[in-house]
Amino acid sequence: SQTIHQWPATLVQPVGSPLSLECTVEGTSNPNLYWYRQAAGRGLQLLFYSVGIGQISSEVPQNLSASRPQDRQFILSSKKLLLSDSGFYLCAWSDRDSFTDTQYFGPGTRLTVL
Amino acid sequence: GEDVEQSLFLSVREGDSSVINCTYTDSSSTYLYWYKQEPGAGLQLLTYIFSNMDMKQDQRLTVLLNKKDKHLSLRIADTQTGDSAIYFCAEFTGTASKLTFGTGTRLQVTL
């Protein structure tokens, strides 16, 4: 069966510090991968998605970036965090060969920027 | 356009039925989803319905789709305290090839 991992689970960082959040998927190959941010426990904002290694699409311009160094690894980064980057970051995957885009979510990373 | 709207909050008593509503605007939606998010956790896929279906039932969950009115609902029978969570509907549109999520409905189950 497929599983998706995210770490760290929680993170407290000062403004201006760098960021690296990691997401890995097990039990599937060639997944589509997604990064979302959820502010204040409500709606989801799609940040990035990837259909393959090195292929990243950005939905929202901001000081975050994403990379996919391996097929089942998706990394969210920032060189300098802003207060507004605080939120709950969710990684998700979907089966590229599926007719639907059913997405399966990881447990999330709670980021607090102080 | 792609706007998915949900009411913010719903409170029901334990044992009653809950109905969570969702409206969407993109008529080209092919699949519609319901996800559940418990506090501090990721989203859990509950069920989905293909756009050519009117209804789908899975144990205590019933999904109704009115494609003419672009209205989707999730009915939870015999609501339990463990059903307290935020529920998100989402639509998959082939034109955009992505999921668009609603704003979420917080379901509170009281004793």
PDB file of C-alpha atoms in Angstrom:
ATOM      1  CA  SER A   1       0.000   0.000   0.000  1.00  0.00           C
ATOM      2  CA  GLN A   2       1.043   3.586  -0.513  1.00  0.00           C
ATOM      3  CA  THR A   3       2.132   5.848   2.300  1.00  0.00           C
ATOM      4  CA  ILE A   4       3.186   9.450   2.377  1.00  0.00           C
ATOM      5  CA  HIS A   5       5.502  10.959   4.961  1.00  0.00           C
ATOM      6  CA  GLN A   6       6.266  14.517   5.908  1.00  0.00           C
ATOM      7  CA  TRP A   7       8.832  15.913   8.262  1.00  0.00           C
ATOM      8  CA  PRO A   8       9.286  17.613  10.458  1.00  0.00           C
ATOM      9  CA  ALA A   9       5.848  17.479  12.021  1.00  0.00           C
ATOM     10  CA  THR A  10       6.261  20.883  13.660  1.00  0.00           C
ATOM     11  CA  LEU A  11       8.778  23.646  13.182  1.00  0.00           C
ATOM     12  CA  VAL A  12       9.362  27.028  14.792  1.00  0.00           C
ATOM     13  CA  GLN A  13      11.694  29.296  12.861  1.00  0.00           C
ATOM     14  CA  PRO A  14      12.743  32.939  13.172  1.00  0.00           C
ATOM     15  CA  VAL A  15      11.998  35.446  10.439  1.00  0.00           C
ATOM     16  CA  GLY A  16      14.744  35.469   7.829  1.00  0.00           C
ATOM     17  CA  SER A  17      15.876  31.910   8.445  1.00  0.00           C
ATOM     18  CA  PRO A  18      15.898  29.230   5.716  1.00  0.00           C
ATOM     19  CA  LEU A  19      13.350  26.460   5.394  1.00  0.00           C
ATOM     20  CA  SER A  20      13.367  22.915   4.127  1.00  0.00           C
ATOM     21  CA  LEU A  21      10.328  20.646   4.389  1.00  0.00           C
ATOM     22  CA  GLU A  22      10.470  17.151   3.027  1.00  0.00           C
ATOM     23  CA  CYS A  23       7.828  14.836   1.653  1.00  0.00           C
ATOM     24  CA  THR A  24       8.337  11.261   0.510  1.00  0.00           C
ATOM     25  CA  VAL A  25       5.958   8.710  -0.938  1.00  0.00           C
ATOM     26  CA  GLU A  26       6.282   4.950  -0.701  1.00  0.00           C
ATOM     27  CA  GLY A  27       4.567   2.178  -2.603  1.00  0.00           C
ATOM     28  CA  THR A  28       4.033   3.917  -5.923  1.00  0.00           C
ATOM     29  CA  SER A  29       6.038   5.115  -8.893  1.00  0.00           C
ATOM     30  CA  ASN A  30       5.851   8.287 -10.973  1.00  0.00           C
ATOM     31  CA  PRO A  31       3.348  10.038  -8.741  1.00  0.00           C
ATOM     32  CA  ASN A  32       2.113  13.557  -9.192  1.00  0.00           C
ATOM     33  CA  LEU A  33       3.199  15.505  -6.131  1.00  0.00           C
ATOM     34  CA  TYR A  34       1.706  18.622  -4.571  1.00  0.00           C
ATOM     35  CA  TRP A  35       2.458  21.185  -1.875  1.00  0.00           C
ATOM     36  CA  TYR A  36      -0.424  23.041  -0.243  1.00  0.00           C
ATOM     37  CA  ARG A  37      -0.560  25.625   2.500  1.00  0.00           C
ATOM     38  CA  GLN A  38      -3.452  25.922   4.887  1.00  0.00           C
ATOM     39  CA  ALA A  39      -3.695  29.136   6.875  1.00  0.00           C
ATOM     40  CA  ALA A  40      -5.661  29.429  10.108  1.00  0.00           C
ATOM     41  CA  GLY A  41      -7.001  25.871   9.849  1.00  0.00           C
ATOM     42  CA  ARG A  42      -9.141  26.581   6.806  1.00  0.00           C
ATOM     43  CA  GLY A  43      -8.925  26.518   3.019  1.00  0.00           C
ATOM     44  CA  LEU A  44      -6.125  24.980   1.021  1.00  0.00           C
ATOM     45  CA  GLN A  45      -3.878  26.966  -1.264  1.00  0.00           C
ATOM     46  CA  LEU A  46      -1.997  25.011  -3.918  1.00  0.00           C
ATOM     47  CA  LEU A  47       1.629  26.161  -3.950  1.00  0.00           C
ATOM     48  CA  PHE A  48       3.451  23.773  -6.284  1.00  0.00           C
ATOM     49  CA  TYR A  49       2.857  20.594  -8.194  1.00  0.00           C
ATOM     50  CA  SER A  50       5.161  18.235 -10.014  1.00  0.00           C
ATOM     51  CA  VAL A  51       4.526  15.607 -12.664  1.00  0.00           C
ATOM     52  CA  GLY A  52       8.088  14.273 -12.687  1.00  0.00           C
ATOM     53  CA  ILE A  53      11.661  14.659 -11.513  1.00  0.00           C
ATOM     54  CA  GLY A  54      12.825  18.231 -11.975  1.00  0.00           C
ATOM     55  CA  GLN A  55       9.401  19.335 -13.253  1.00  0.00           C
ATOM     56  CA  ILE A  56       7.845  21.927 -10.954  1.00  0.00           C
ATOM     57  CA  SER A  57       4.894  24.189 -11.589  1.00  0.00           C
ATOM     58  CA  SER A  58       4.262  27.147  -9.331  1.00  0.00           C
ATOM     59  CA  GLU A  59       0.739  28.275  -8.660  1.00  0.00           C
ATOM     60  CA  VAL A  60       1.419  31.286  -6.473  1.00  0.00           C
ATOM     61  CA  PRO A  61       4.437  33.625  -6.728  1.00  0.00           C
ATOM     62  CA  GLN A  62       6.123  33.978  -3.351  1.00  0.00           C
ATOM     63  CA  ASN A  63       9.386  33.446  -1.567  1.00  0.00           C
ATOM     64  CA  LEU A  64       8.980  29.681  -1.504  1.00  0.00           C
ATOM     65  CA  SER A  65      10.411  27.186  -3.972  1.00  0.00           C
ATOM     66  CA  ALA A  66      10.045  23.469  -4.553  1.00  0.00           C
ATOM     67  CA  SER A  67      12.297  20.757  -5.885  1.00  0.00           C
ATOM     68  CA  ARG A  68      11.907  17.120  -6.814  1.00  0.00           C
ATOM     69  CA  PRO A  69      15.348  15.516  -6.729  1.00  0.00           C
ATOM     70  CA  GLN A  70      13.975  11.973  -6.813  1.00  0.00           C
ATOM     71  CA  ASP A  71      10.827  10.384  -8.170  1.00  0.00           C
ATOM     72  CA  ARG A  72       9.134  10.087  -4.787  1.00  0.00           C
ATOM     73  CA  GLN A  73      10.679  13.023  -2.963  1.00  0.00           C
ATOM     74  CA  PHE A  74       9.319  16.548  -2.917  1.00  0.00           C
ATOM     75  CA  ILE A  75      10.988  19.380  -1.025  1.00  0.00           C
ATOM     76  CA  LEU A  76       9.645  22.807  -0.119  1.00  0.00           C
ATOM     77  CA  SER A  77      12.234  25.481   0.577  1.00  0.00           C
ATOM     78  CA  SER A  78      12.756  29.097   1.375  1.00  0.00           C
ATOM     79  CA  LYS A  79      15.921  31.149   1.656  1.00  0.00           C
ATOM     80  CA  LYS A  80      14.374  33.700   4.043  1.00  0.00           C
ATOM     81  CA  LEU A  81      11.142  33.068   5.885  1.00  0.00           C
ATOM     82  CA  LEU A  82       8.504  35.743   6.373  1.00  0.00           C
ATOM     83  CA  LEU A  83       5.935  35.966   9.147  1.00  0.00           C
ATOM     84  CA  SER A  84       3.265  35.320   6.539  1.00  0.00           C
ATOM     85  CA  ASP A  85       4.811  31.920   5.765  1.00  0.00           C
ATOM     86  CA  SER A  86       3.369  30.535   8.991  1.00  0.00           C
ATOM     87  CA  GLY A  87       0.787  27.844   8.386  1.00  0.00           C
ATOM     88  CA  PHE A  88       0.108  24.175   7.961  1.00  0.00           C
ATOM     89  CA  TYR A  89       1.920  22.682   4.968  1.00  0.00           C
ATOM     90  CA  LEU A  90       0.463  19.620   3.346  1.00  0.00           C
ATOM     91  CA  CYS A  91       2.024  17.363   0.774  1.00  0.00           C
ATOM     92  CA  ALA A  92      -0.142  15.159  -1.417  1.00  0.00           C
ATOM     93  CA  TRP A  93       0.293  12.633  -4.205  1.00  0.00           C
ATOM     94  CA  SER A  94      -1.898  11.284  -6.968  1.00  0.00           C
ATOM     95  CA  ASP A  95      -1.569   8.461  -9.422  1.00  0.00           C
ATOM     96  CA  ARG A  96      -0.467   9.878 -12.744  1.00  0.00           C
ATOM     97  CA  ASP A  97      -2.028   6.954 -14.583  1.00  0.00           C
ATOM     98  CA  SER A  98      -5.396   7.396 -12.921  1.00  0.00           C
ATOM     99  CA  PHE A  99      -8.266   8.971 -14.822  1.00  0.00           C
ATOM    100  CA  THR A 100      -9.107  11.020 -11.779  1.00  0.00           C
ATOM    101  CA  ASP A 101      -6.819  13.251  -9.782  1.00  0.00           C
ATOM    102  CA  THR A 102      -7.661  11.699  -6.435  1.00  0.00           C
ATOM    103  CA  GLN A 103      -5.107  13.129  -4.069  1.00  0.00           C
ATOM    104  CA  TYR A 104      -3.839  11.498  -0.903  1.00  0.00           C
ATOM    105  CA  PHE A 105      -2.439  13.717   1.791  1.00  0.00           C
ATOM    106  CA  GLY A 106       0.414  13.461   4.233  1.00  0.00           C
ATOM    107  CA  PRO A 107       0.116  14.320   7.934  1.00  0.00           C
ATOM    108  CA  GLY A 108       1.315  17.898   7.433  1.00  0.00           C
ATOM    109  CA  THR A 109       3.968  20.180   8.922  1.00  0.00           C
ATOM    110  CA  ARG A 110       2.970  22.984  11.265  1.00  0.00           C
ATOM    111  CA  LEU A 111       5.307  25.934  10.635  1.00  0.00           C
ATOM    112  CA  THR A 112       5.414  28.914  12.969  1.00  0.00           C
ATOM    113  CA  VAL A 113       7.554  31.858  11.972  1.00  0.00           C
ATOM    114  CA  LEU A 114       8.370  34.217  14.852  1.00  0.00           C
TER     115      LEU A 114
ATOM    116  CA  GLY B   1     -14.571  30.054 -13.149  1.00  0.00           C
ATOM    117  CA  GLU B   2     -13.545  27.691 -10.405  1.00  0.00           C
ATOM    118  CA  ASP B   3     -15.098  28.683  -7.093  1.00  0.00           C
ATOM    119  CA  VAL B   4     -16.152  26.034  -4.636  1.00  0.00           C
ATOM    120  CA  GLU B   5     -18.244  27.333  -1.751  1.00  0.00           C
ATOM    121  CA  GLN B   6     -19.216  25.785   1.538  1.00  0.00           C
ATOM    122  CA  SER B   7     -20.889  27.048   4.669  1.00  0.00           C
ATOM    123  CA  LEU B   8     -18.384  27.642   7.447  1.00  0.00           C
ATOM    124  CA  PHE B   9     -19.960  25.853  10.362  1.00  0.00           C
ATOM    125  CA  LEU B  10     -22.514  23.176  11.199  1.00  0.00           C
ATOM    126  CA  SER B  11     -23.546  21.959  14.628  1.00  0.00           C
ATOM    127  CA  VAL B  12     -25.538  18.761  15.132  1.00  0.00           C
ATOM    128  CA  ARG B  13     -26.452  16.565  18.050  1.00  0.00           C
ATOM    129  CA  GLU B  14     -24.994  13.116  18.385  1.00  0.00           C
ATOM    130  CA  GLY B  15     -27.204  10.562  16.674  1.00  0.00           C
ATOM    131  CA  ASP B  16     -28.744  13.069  14.268  1.00  0.00           C
ATOM    132  CA  SER B  17     -27.942  13.263  10.569  1.00  0.00           C
ATOM    133  CA  SER B  18     -25.536  15.898   9.259  1.00  0.00           C
ATOM    134  CA  VAL B  19     -25.806  17.422   5.817  1.00  0.00           C
ATOM    135  CA  ILE B  20     -22.847  19.391   4.522  1.00  0.00           C
ATOM    136  CA  ASN B  21     -23.402  21.340   1.329  1.00  0.00           C
ATOM    137  CA  CYS B  22     -21.119  22.510  -1.424  1.00  0.00           C
ATOM    138  CA  THR B  23     -21.648  24.492  -4.607  1.00  0.00           C
ATOM    139  CA  TYR B  24     -19.290  24.758  -7.518  1.00  0.00           C
ATOM    140  CA  THR B  25     -19.282  26.757 -10.722  1.00  0.00           C
ATOM    141  CA  ASP B  26     -17.260  24.757 -13.237  1.00  0.00           C
ATOM    142  CA  SER B  27     -19.678  22.679 -15.275  1.00  0.00           C
ATOM    143  CA  SER B  28     -16.825  20.654 -16.738  1.00  0.00           C
ATOM    144  CA  SER B  29     -16.072  19.029 -13.393  1.00  0.00           C
ATOM    145  CA  THR B  30     -15.718  15.291 -13.821  1.00  0.00           C
ATOM    146  CA  TYR B  31     -15.131  14.071 -10.279  1.00  0.00           C
ATOM    147  CA  LEU B  32     -16.180  15.594  -6.983  1.00  0.00           C
ATOM    148  CA  TYR B  33     -14.648  14.667  -3.659  1.00  0.00           C
ATOM    149  CA  TRP B  34     -15.217  14.865   0.049  1.00  0.00           C
ATOM    150  CA  TYR B  35     -12.271  15.015   2.423  1.00  0.00           C
ATOM    151  CA  LYS B  36     -12.209  15.054   6.223  1.00  0.00           C
ATOM    152  CA  GLN B  37      -9.603  16.871   8.302  1.00  0.00           C
ATOM    153  CA  GLU B  38      -9.305  16.226  12.003  1.00  0.00           C
ATOM    154  CA  PRO B  39      -7.478  18.783  14.190  1.00  0.00           C
ATOM    155  CA  GLY B  40      -3.773  18.967  13.427  1.00  0.00           C
ATOM    156  CA  ALA B  41      -3.930  16.253  10.782  1.00  0.00           C
ATOM    157  CA  GLY B  42      -3.828  15.955   7.022  1.00  0.00           C
ATOM    158  CA  LEU B  43      -6.847  15.477   4.791  1.00  0.00           C
ATOM    159  CA  GLN B  44      -8.430  12.054   4.635  1.00  0.00           C
ATOM    160  CA  LEU B  45     -10.288  11.062   1.488  1.00  0.00           C
ATOM    161  CA  LEU B  46     -13.828  10.044   2.415  1.00  0.00           C
ATOM    162  CA  THR B  47     -15.469   9.424  -0.928  1.00  0.00           C
ATOM    163  CA  TYR B  48     -15.845  10.730  -4.435  1.00  0.00           C
ATOM    164  CA  ILE B  49     -18.543  10.720  -7.086  1.00  0.00           C
ATOM    165  CA  PHE B  50     -18.335  10.770 -10.843  1.00  0.00           C
ATOM    166  CA  SER B  51     -20.254  13.579 -12.481  1.00  0.00           C
ATOM    167  CA  ASN B  52     -22.625  11.246 -14.317  1.00  0.00           C
ATOM    168  CA  MET B  53     -23.917   9.865 -11.020  1.00  0.00           C
ATOM    169  CA  ASP B  54     -26.668  11.320  -8.856  1.00  0.00           C
ATOM    170  CA  MET B  55     -25.966   9.486  -5.649  1.00  0.00           C
ATOM    171  CA  LYS B  56     -23.364   7.346  -3.981  1.00  0.00           C
ATOM    172  CA  GLN B  57     -23.720   5.606  -0.644  1.00  0.00           C
ATOM    173  CA  ASP B  58     -20.962   4.196   1.499  1.00  0.00           C
ATOM    174  CA  GLN B  59     -22.017   2.978   4.946  1.00  0.00           C
ATOM    175  CA  ARG B  60     -23.056   6.088   6.904  1.00  0.00           C
ATOM    176  CA  LEU B  61     -22.101   8.441   4.094  1.00  0.00           C
ATOM    177  CA  THR B  62     -24.403   9.473   1.257  1.00  0.00           C
ATOM    178  CA  VAL B  63     -23.260  11.830  -1.479  1.00  0.00           C
ATOM    179  CA  LEU B  64     -25.850  13.582  -3.603  1.00  0.00           C
ATOM    180  CA  LEU B  65     -24.972  15.433  -6.778  1.00  0.00           C
ATOM    181  CA  ASN B  66     -27.258  17.858  -8.566  1.00  0.00           C
ATOM    182  CA  LYS B  67     -25.305  18.665 -11.674  1.00  0.00           C
ATOM    183  CA  LYS B  68     -27.920  21.056 -13.012  1.00  0.00           C
ATOM    184  CA  ASP B  69     -27.597  23.245  -9.923  1.00  0.00           C
ATOM    185  CA  LYS B  70     -23.892  22.412  -9.415  1.00  0.00           C
ATOM    186  CA  HIS B  71     -24.687  21.326  -5.887  1.00  0.00           C
ATOM    187  CA  LEU B  72     -22.994  18.563  -3.938  1.00  0.00           C
ATOM    188  CA  SER B  73     -23.928  17.354  -0.482  1.00  0.00           C
ATOM    189  CA  LEU B  74     -22.563  14.909   2.055  1.00  0.00           C
ATOM    190  CA  ARG B  75     -24.981  13.310   4.470  1.00  0.00           C
ATOM    191  CA  ILE B  76     -23.627  11.581   7.547  1.00  0.00           C
ATOM    192  CA  ALA B  77     -26.152   9.319   9.216  1.00  0.00           C
ATOM    193  CA  ASP B  78     -26.094   8.747  12.979  1.00  0.00           C
ATOM    194  CA  THR B  79     -23.445  11.411  13.517  1.00  0.00           C
ATOM    195  CA  GLN B  80     -20.900  10.571  16.208  1.00  0.00           C
ATOM    196  CA  THR B  81     -18.504  12.742  18.195  1.00  0.00           C
ATOM    197  CA  GLY B  82     -15.675  11.245  16.141  1.00  0.00           C
ATOM    198  CA  ASP B  83     -17.189  12.885  13.080  1.00  0.00           C
ATOM    199  CA  SER B  84     -16.284  16.317  14.440  1.00  0.00           C
ATOM    200  CA  ALA B  85     -13.839  17.728  11.901  1.00  0.00           C
ATOM    201  CA  ILE B  86     -13.541  20.069   8.939  1.00  0.00           C
ATOM    202  CA  TYR B  87     -15.027  18.696   5.742  1.00  0.00           C
ATOM    203  CA  PHE B  88     -13.768  19.837   2.361  1.00  0.00           C
ATOM    204  CA  CYS B  89     -15.402  19.295  -0.979  1.00  0.00           C
ATOM    205  CA  ALA B  90     -13.234  19.424  -4.081  1.00  0.00           C
ATOM    206  CA  GLU B  91     -13.815  19.295  -7.793  1.00  0.00           C
ATOM    207  CA  PHE B  92     -11.558  17.915 -10.481  1.00  0.00           C
ATOM    208  CA  THR B  93     -11.830  19.786 -13.729  1.00  0.00           C
ATOM    209  CA  GLY B  94     -10.273  18.283 -16.813  1.00  0.00           C
ATOM    210  CA  THR B  95      -9.703  21.692 -18.312  1.00  0.00           C
ATOM    211  CA  ALA B  96      -7.440  22.773 -15.478  1.00  0.00           C
ATOM    212  CA  SER B  97      -6.326  19.242 -14.607  1.00  0.00           C
ATOM    213  CA  LYS B  98      -6.294  19.957 -10.924  1.00  0.00           C
ATOM    214  CA  LEU B  99      -8.369  19.736  -7.795  1.00  0.00           C
ATOM    215  CA  THR B 100     -10.051  22.884  -6.515  1.00  0.00           C
ATOM    216  CA  PHE B 101     -10.981  22.766  -2.853  1.00  0.00           C
ATOM    217  CA  GLY B 102     -13.796  24.464  -1.032  1.00  0.00           C
ATOM    218  CA  THR B 103     -13.187  26.549   2.056  1.00  0.00           C
ATOM    219  CA  GLY B 104     -14.242  23.767   4.394  1.00  0.00           C
ATOM    220  CA  THR B 105     -17.161  23.250   6.786  1.00  0.00           C
ATOM    221  CA  ARG B 106     -16.446  22.738  10.451  1.00  0.00           C
ATOM    222  CA  LEU B 107     -18.788  20.099  11.841  1.00  0.00           C
ATOM    223  CA  GLN B 108     -19.343  20.198  15.582  1.00  0.00           C
ATOM    224  CA  VAL B 109     -21.113  17.248  17.185  1.00  0.00           C
ATOM    225  CA  THR B 110     -22.675  17.915  20.553  1.00  0.00           C
ATOM    226  CA  LEU B 111     -23.905  15.455  23.158  1.00  0.00           C
TER     227      LEU B 111
END
